[in-house]
Every structure is written in structure tokens, then in C-alpha cells.
PDB file of C-alpha atoms and ligand atoms in Angstrom:
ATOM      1  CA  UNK A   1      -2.969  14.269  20.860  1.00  0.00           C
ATOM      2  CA  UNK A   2      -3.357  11.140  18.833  1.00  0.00           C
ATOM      3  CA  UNK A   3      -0.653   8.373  19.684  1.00  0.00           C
ATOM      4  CA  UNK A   4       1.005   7.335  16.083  1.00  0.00           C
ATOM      5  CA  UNK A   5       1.193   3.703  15.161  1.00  0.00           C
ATOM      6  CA  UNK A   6       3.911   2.823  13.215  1.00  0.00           C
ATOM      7  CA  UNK A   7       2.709   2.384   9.472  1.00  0.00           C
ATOM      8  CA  UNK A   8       0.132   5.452  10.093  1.00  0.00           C
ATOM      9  CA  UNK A   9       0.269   7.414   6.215  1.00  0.00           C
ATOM     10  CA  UNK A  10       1.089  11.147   6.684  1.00  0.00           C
ATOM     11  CA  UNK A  11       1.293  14.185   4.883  1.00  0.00           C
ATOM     12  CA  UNK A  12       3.159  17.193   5.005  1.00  0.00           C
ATOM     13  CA  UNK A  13       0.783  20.157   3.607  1.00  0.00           C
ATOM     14  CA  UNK A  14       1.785  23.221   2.529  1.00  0.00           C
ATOM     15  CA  UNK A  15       0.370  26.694   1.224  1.00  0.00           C
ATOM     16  CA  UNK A  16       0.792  26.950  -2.442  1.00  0.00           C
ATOM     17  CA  UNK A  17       0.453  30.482  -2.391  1.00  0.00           C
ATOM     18  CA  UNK A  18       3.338  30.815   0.207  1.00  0.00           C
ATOM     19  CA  UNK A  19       5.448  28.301  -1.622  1.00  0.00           C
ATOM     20  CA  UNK A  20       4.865  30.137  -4.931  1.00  0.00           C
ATOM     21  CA  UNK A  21       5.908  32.986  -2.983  1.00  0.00           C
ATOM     22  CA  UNK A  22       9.003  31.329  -2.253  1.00  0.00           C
ATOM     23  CA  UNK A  23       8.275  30.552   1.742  1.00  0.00           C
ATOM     24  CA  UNK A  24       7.552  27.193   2.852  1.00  0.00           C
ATOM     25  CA  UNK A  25       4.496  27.120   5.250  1.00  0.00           C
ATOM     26  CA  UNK A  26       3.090  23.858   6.243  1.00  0.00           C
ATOM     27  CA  UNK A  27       3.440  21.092   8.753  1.00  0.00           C
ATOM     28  CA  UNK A  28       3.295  17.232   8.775  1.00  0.00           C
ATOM     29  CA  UNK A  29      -0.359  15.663   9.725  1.00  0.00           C
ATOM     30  CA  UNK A  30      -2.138  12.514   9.989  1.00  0.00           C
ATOM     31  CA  UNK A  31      -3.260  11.818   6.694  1.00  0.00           C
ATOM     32  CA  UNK A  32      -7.013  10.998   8.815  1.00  0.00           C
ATOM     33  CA  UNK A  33      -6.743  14.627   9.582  1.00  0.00           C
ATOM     34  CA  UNK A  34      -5.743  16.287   5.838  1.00  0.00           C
ATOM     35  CA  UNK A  35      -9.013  17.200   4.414  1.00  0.00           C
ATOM     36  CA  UNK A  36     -10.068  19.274   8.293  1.00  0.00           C
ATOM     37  CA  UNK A  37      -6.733  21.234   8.317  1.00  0.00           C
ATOM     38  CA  UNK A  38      -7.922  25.306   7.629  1.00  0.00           C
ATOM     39  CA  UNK A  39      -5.733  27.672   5.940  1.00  0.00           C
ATOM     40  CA  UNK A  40      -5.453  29.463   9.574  1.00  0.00           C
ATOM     41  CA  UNK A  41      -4.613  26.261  11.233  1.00  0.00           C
ATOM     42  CA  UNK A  42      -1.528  26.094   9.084  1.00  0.00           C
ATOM     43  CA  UNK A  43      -0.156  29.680   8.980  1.00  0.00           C
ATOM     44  CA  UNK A  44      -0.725  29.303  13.059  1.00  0.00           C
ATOM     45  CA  UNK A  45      -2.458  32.822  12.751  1.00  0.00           C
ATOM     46  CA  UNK A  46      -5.641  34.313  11.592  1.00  0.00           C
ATOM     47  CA  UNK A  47      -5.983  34.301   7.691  1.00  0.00           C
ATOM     48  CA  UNK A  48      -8.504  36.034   5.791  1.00  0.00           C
ATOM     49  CA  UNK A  49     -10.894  34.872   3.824  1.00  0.00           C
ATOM     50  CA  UNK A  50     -10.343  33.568   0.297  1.00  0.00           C
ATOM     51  CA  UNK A  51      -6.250  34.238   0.593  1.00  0.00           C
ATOM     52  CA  UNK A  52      -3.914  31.327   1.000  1.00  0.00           C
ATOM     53  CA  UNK A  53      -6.639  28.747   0.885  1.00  0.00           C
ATOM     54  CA  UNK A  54      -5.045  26.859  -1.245  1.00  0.00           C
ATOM     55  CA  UNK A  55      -3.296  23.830   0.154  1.00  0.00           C
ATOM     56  CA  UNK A  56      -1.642  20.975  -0.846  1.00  0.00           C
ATOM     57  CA  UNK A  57       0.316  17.944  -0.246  1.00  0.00           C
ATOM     58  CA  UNK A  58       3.763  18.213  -1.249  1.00  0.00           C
ATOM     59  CA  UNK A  59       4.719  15.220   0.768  1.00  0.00           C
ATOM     60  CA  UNK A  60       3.336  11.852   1.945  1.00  0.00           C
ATOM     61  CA  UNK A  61       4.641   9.057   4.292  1.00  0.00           C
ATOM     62  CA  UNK A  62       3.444   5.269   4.428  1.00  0.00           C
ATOM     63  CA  UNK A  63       1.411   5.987   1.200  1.00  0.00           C
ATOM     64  CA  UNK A  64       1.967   3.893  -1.545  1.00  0.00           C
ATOM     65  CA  UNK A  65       1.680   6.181  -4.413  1.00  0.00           C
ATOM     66  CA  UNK A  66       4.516   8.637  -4.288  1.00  0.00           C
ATOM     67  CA  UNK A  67       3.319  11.929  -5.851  1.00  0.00           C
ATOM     68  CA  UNK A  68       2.026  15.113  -4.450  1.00  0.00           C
ATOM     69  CA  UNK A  69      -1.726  15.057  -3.968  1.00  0.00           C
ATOM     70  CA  UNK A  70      -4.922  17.367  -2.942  1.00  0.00           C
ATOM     71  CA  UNK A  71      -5.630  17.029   1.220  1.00  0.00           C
ATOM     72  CA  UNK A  72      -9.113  14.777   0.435  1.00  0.00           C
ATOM     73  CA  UNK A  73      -6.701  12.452  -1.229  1.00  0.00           C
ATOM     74  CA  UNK A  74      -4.723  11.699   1.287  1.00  0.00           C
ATOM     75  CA  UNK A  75      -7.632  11.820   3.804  1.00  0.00           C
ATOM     76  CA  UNK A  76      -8.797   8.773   1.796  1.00  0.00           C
ATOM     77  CA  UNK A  77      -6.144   6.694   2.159  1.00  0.00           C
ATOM     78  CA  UNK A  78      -6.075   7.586   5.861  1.00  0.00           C
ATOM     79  CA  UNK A  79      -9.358   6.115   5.897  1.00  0.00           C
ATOM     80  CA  UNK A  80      -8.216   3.065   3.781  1.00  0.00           C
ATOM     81  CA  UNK A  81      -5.583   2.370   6.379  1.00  0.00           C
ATOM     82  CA  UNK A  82      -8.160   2.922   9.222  1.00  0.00           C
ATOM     83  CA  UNK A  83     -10.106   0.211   7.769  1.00  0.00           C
ATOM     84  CA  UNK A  84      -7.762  -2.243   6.666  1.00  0.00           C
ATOM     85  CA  UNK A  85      -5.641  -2.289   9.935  1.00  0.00           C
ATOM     86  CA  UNK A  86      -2.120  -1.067  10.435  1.00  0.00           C
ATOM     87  CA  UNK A  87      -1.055  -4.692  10.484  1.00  0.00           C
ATOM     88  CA  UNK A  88      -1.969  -5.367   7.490  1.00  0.00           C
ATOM     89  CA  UNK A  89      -1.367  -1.596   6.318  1.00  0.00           C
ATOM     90  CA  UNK A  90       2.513  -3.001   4.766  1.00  0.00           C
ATOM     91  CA  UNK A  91       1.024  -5.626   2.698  1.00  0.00           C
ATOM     92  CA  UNK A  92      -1.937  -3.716   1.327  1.00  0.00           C
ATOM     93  CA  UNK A  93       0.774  -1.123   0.077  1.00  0.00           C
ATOM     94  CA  UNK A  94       2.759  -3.647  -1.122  1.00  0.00           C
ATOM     95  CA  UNK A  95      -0.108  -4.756  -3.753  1.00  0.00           C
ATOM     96  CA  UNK A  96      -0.557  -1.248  -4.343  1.00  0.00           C
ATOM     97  CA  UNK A  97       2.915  -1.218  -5.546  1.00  0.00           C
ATOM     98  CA  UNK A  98       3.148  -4.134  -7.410  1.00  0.00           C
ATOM     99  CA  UNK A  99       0.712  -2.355  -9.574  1.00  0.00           C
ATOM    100  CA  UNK A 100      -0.993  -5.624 -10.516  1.00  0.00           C
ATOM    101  CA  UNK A 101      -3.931  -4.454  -7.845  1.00  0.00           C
ATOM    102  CA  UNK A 102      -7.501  -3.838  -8.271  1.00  0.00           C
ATOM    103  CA  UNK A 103      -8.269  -0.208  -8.042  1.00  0.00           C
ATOM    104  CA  UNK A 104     -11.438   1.800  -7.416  1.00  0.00           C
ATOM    105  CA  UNK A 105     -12.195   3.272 -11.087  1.00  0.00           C
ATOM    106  CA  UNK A 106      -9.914   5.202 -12.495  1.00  0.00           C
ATOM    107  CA  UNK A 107      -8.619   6.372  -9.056  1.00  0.00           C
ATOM    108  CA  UNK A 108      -5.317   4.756  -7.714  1.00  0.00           C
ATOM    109  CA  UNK A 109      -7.713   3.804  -4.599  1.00  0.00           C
ATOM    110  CA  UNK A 110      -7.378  -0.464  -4.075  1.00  0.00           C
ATOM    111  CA  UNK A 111     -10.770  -2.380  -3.598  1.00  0.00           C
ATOM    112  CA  UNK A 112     -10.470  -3.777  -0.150  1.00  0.00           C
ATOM    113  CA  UNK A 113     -12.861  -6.958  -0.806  1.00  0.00           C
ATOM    114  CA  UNK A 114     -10.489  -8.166  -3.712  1.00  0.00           C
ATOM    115  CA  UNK A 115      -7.182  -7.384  -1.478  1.00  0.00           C
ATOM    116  CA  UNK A 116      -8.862  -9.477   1.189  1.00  0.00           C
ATOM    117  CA  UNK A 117      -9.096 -12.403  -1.523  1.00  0.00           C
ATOM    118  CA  UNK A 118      -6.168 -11.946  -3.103  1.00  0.00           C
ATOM    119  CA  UNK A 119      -3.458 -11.903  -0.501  1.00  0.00           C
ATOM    120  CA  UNK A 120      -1.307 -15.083   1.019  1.00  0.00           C
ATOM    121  CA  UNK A 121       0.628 -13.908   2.902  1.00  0.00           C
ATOM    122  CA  UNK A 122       4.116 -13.355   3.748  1.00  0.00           C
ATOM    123  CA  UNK A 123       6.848 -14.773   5.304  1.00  0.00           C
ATOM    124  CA  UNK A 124       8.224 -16.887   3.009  1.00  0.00           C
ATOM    125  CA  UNK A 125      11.975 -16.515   1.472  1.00  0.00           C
ATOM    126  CA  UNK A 126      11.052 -17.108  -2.003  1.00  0.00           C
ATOM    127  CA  UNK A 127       7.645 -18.046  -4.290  1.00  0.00           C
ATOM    128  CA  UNK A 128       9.421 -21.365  -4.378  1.00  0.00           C
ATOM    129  CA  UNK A 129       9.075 -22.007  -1.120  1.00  0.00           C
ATOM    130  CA  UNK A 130       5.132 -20.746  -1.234  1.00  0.00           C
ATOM    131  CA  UNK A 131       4.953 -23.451  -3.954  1.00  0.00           C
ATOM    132  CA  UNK A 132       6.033 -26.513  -2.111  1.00  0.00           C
ATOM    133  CA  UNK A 133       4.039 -25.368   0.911  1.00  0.00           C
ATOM    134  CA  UNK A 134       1.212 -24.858  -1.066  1.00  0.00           C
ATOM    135  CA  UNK A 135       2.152 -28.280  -3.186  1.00  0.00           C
ATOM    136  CA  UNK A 136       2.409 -29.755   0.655  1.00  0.00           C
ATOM    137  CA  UNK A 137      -1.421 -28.360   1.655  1.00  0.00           C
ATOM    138  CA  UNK A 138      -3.132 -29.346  -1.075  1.00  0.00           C
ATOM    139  CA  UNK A 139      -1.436 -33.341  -1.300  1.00  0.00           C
ATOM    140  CA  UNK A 140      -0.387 -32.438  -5.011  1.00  0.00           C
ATOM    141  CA  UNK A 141       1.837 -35.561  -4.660  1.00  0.00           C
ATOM    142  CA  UNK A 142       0.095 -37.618  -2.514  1.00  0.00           C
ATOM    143  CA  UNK A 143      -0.813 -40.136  -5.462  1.00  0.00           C
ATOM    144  CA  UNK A 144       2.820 -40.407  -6.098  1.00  0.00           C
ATOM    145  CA  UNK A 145       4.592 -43.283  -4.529  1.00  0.00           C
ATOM    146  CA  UNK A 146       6.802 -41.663  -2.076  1.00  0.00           C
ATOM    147  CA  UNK A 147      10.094 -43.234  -3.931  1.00  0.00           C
ATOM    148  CA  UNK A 148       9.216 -41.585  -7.486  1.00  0.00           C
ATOM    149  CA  UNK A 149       8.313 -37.963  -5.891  1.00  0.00           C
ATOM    150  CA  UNK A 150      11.767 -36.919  -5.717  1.00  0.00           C
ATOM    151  CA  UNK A 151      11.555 -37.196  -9.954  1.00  0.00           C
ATOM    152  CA  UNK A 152       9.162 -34.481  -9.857  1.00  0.00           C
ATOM    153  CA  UNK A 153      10.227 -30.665 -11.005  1.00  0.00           C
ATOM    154  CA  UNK A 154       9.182 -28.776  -8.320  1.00  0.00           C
ATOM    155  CA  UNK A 155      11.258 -26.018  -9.642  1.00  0.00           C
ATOM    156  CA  UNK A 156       9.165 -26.071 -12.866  1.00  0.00           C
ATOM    157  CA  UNK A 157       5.691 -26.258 -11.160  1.00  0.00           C
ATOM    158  CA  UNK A 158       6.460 -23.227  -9.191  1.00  0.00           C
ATOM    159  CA  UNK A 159       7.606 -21.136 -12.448  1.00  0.00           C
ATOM    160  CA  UNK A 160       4.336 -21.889 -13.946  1.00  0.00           C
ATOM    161  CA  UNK A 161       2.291 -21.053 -10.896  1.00  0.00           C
ATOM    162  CA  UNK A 162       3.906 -18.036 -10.565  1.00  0.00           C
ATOM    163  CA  UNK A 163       2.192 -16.544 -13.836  1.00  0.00           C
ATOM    164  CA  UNK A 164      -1.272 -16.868 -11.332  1.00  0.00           C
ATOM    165  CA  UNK A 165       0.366 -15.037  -8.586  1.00  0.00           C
ATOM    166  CA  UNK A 166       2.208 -11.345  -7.832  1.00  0.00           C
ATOM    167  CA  UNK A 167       5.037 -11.193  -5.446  1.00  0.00           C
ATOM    168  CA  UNK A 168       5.897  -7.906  -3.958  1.00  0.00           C
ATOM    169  CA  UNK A 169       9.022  -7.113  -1.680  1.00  0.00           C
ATOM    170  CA  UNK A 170       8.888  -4.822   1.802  1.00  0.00           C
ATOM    171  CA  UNK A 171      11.813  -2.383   2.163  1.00  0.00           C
ATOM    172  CA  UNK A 172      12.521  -4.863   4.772  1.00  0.00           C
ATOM    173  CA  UNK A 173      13.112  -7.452   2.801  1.00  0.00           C
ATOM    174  CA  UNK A 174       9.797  -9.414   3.423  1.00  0.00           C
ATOM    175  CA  UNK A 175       7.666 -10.905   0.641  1.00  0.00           C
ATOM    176  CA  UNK A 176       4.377 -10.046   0.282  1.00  0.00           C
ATOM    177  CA  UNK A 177       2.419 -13.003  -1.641  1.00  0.00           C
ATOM    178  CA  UNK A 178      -1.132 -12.244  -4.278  1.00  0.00           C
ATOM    179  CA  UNK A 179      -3.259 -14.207  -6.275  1.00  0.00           C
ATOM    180  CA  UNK A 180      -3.529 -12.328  -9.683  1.00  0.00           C
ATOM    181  CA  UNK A 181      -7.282 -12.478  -9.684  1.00  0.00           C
TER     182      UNK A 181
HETATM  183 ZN1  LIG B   1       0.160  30.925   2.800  1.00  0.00          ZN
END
């Protein structure tokens, strides 16, 4: 038995014949584990060949797309979460969810490399509060006499750099910081 971390994606698969049949047969697994489950495995008995092969994922947890999907999908994203880390497995779905992510062709699959580049962070209360961190680390003011930087609009810088950036809220509340490219 694998132990579960807490953002581990999971998905409940069922047999479509069953369910067309009106009985729901299926069971929740780790999404890792979606593409190995057999038809047999499922029913918990011996099924012949070529019947009730047919499965499917009518639910997912700790995915970030929310639609049913085919096992090998959601065996990829186990994979993507196995690689990225289950730390950083909330703010990777986050981007994902902003939908202002890079994706892997036309799938809904997000390029690692750029979410690596593209994410600050989170932990702040607002992008405002990024900004004059991030006005802070880089001395933005610093040529500014200390008694005229109160005259500047912080306020205003922020709204403009916020057209560079994409901010994405947890269900918790937390916010989830990107560079748009
Ligand atoms: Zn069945």
C-alpha cells in the first residue's frame, strides 16, 4: 500500500459498460496507477476477454482540469505531479487554472521548464504587495531622495506591472504569483 500525500491527483474509474447498464462499478485510484488498472481488477472478479474493457474516468481529485478523462490521461498528470513535487503540486495547478499557462500542444498538459520560469511565488496578500517588494529588491527608488519617494504612485506602478504578470487564488485563500511569459 502506497502512503497518500496530501495534494496526490486521483481518479475514480468506472466501467462504461456497467454504468451504461445502469450499475456503477469502479473505485478511486492513484492517478500514477490509472493507465495499469485491468477490467478484472475493477469488477474484483474474473472478466472475460473483450467485455467491459472499457474504462473511464468519471471523476478526478487534485487535477486541475475538471472533466472526465481516458485512464492514460490521468496517468499523465500523475506523472506531472511526480515530477514537479507535491509541494509545489498547488501552485502548478493554480497556473493551470489561471489558464494563462503554457501547455504541451494542443493537450491541456503544462510545460514544466516554462512553469519553473514563470512562477514567484506565493504568500503575499495582494499583487500590490508583490510590487513594492519587488520595487524594494530591485532599488526602483533608490535614485530618489528619500524625502520625494513618498510622491511616487506605487499604486499605479503595480497596475501596470500587473498586465506582465497572472495571479491565481488557492481554495485556501493563498495567491499564487506568474510571470506572463
Ligand atoms: Zn463492467
Amino acid at each position: 500500500m502506497t502512503i497518500a500525500t496530501t495534494n496526490e491527483p486521483r481518479c475514480w474509474i468506472g466501467c462504461l459498460q456497467c454504468y451504461n447498464e445502469g450499475r456503477l462499478v469502479g473505485d478511486w485510484y492513484a492517478a500514477t496507477e490509472a493507465a495499469e488498472v485491468t477490467t478484472s481488477q475493477l469488477h474484483g472478479r474474473p472478466i472475460p476477454e473483450h467485455t467491459h474493457e472499457e474504462l473511464w474516468c468519471l471523476d478526478t481529485d487534485c487535477i486541475p482540469v475538471h472533466r472526465e478523462m481516458d485512464p492514460a490521461e490521468a496517468a499523465r498528470w500523475g506523472e506531472i505531479h511526480a515530477e514537479v513535487g507535491d509541494d509545489m503540486w498547488p501552485a502548478l495547478c493554480a497556473w493551470v487554472r489561471s489558464g494563462s499557462y503554457v501547455a504541451e500542444g494542443d493537450t491541456d498538459f503544462p510545460v514544466l521548464s516554462d512553469f519553473e520560469d514563470r512562477y514567484c511565488g506565493s504568500g503575499w496578500d495582494s499583487f500590490q504587495d508583490y510590487a513594492e517588494g519587488l520595487a524594494e529588491d530591485i532599488g526602483l527608488l533608490s535614485e530618489v531622495p528619500e524625502s520625494l519617494q513618498s510622491y511616487f504612485d506605487m499604486q499605479s506602478w503595480a497596475r501596470d506591472l500587473a498586465f506582465d504578470y497572472v495571479t491565481e487564488r488557492d481554495t485556501d485563500g493563498t495567491l499564487h504569483i506568474f510571470r506572463s511569459y
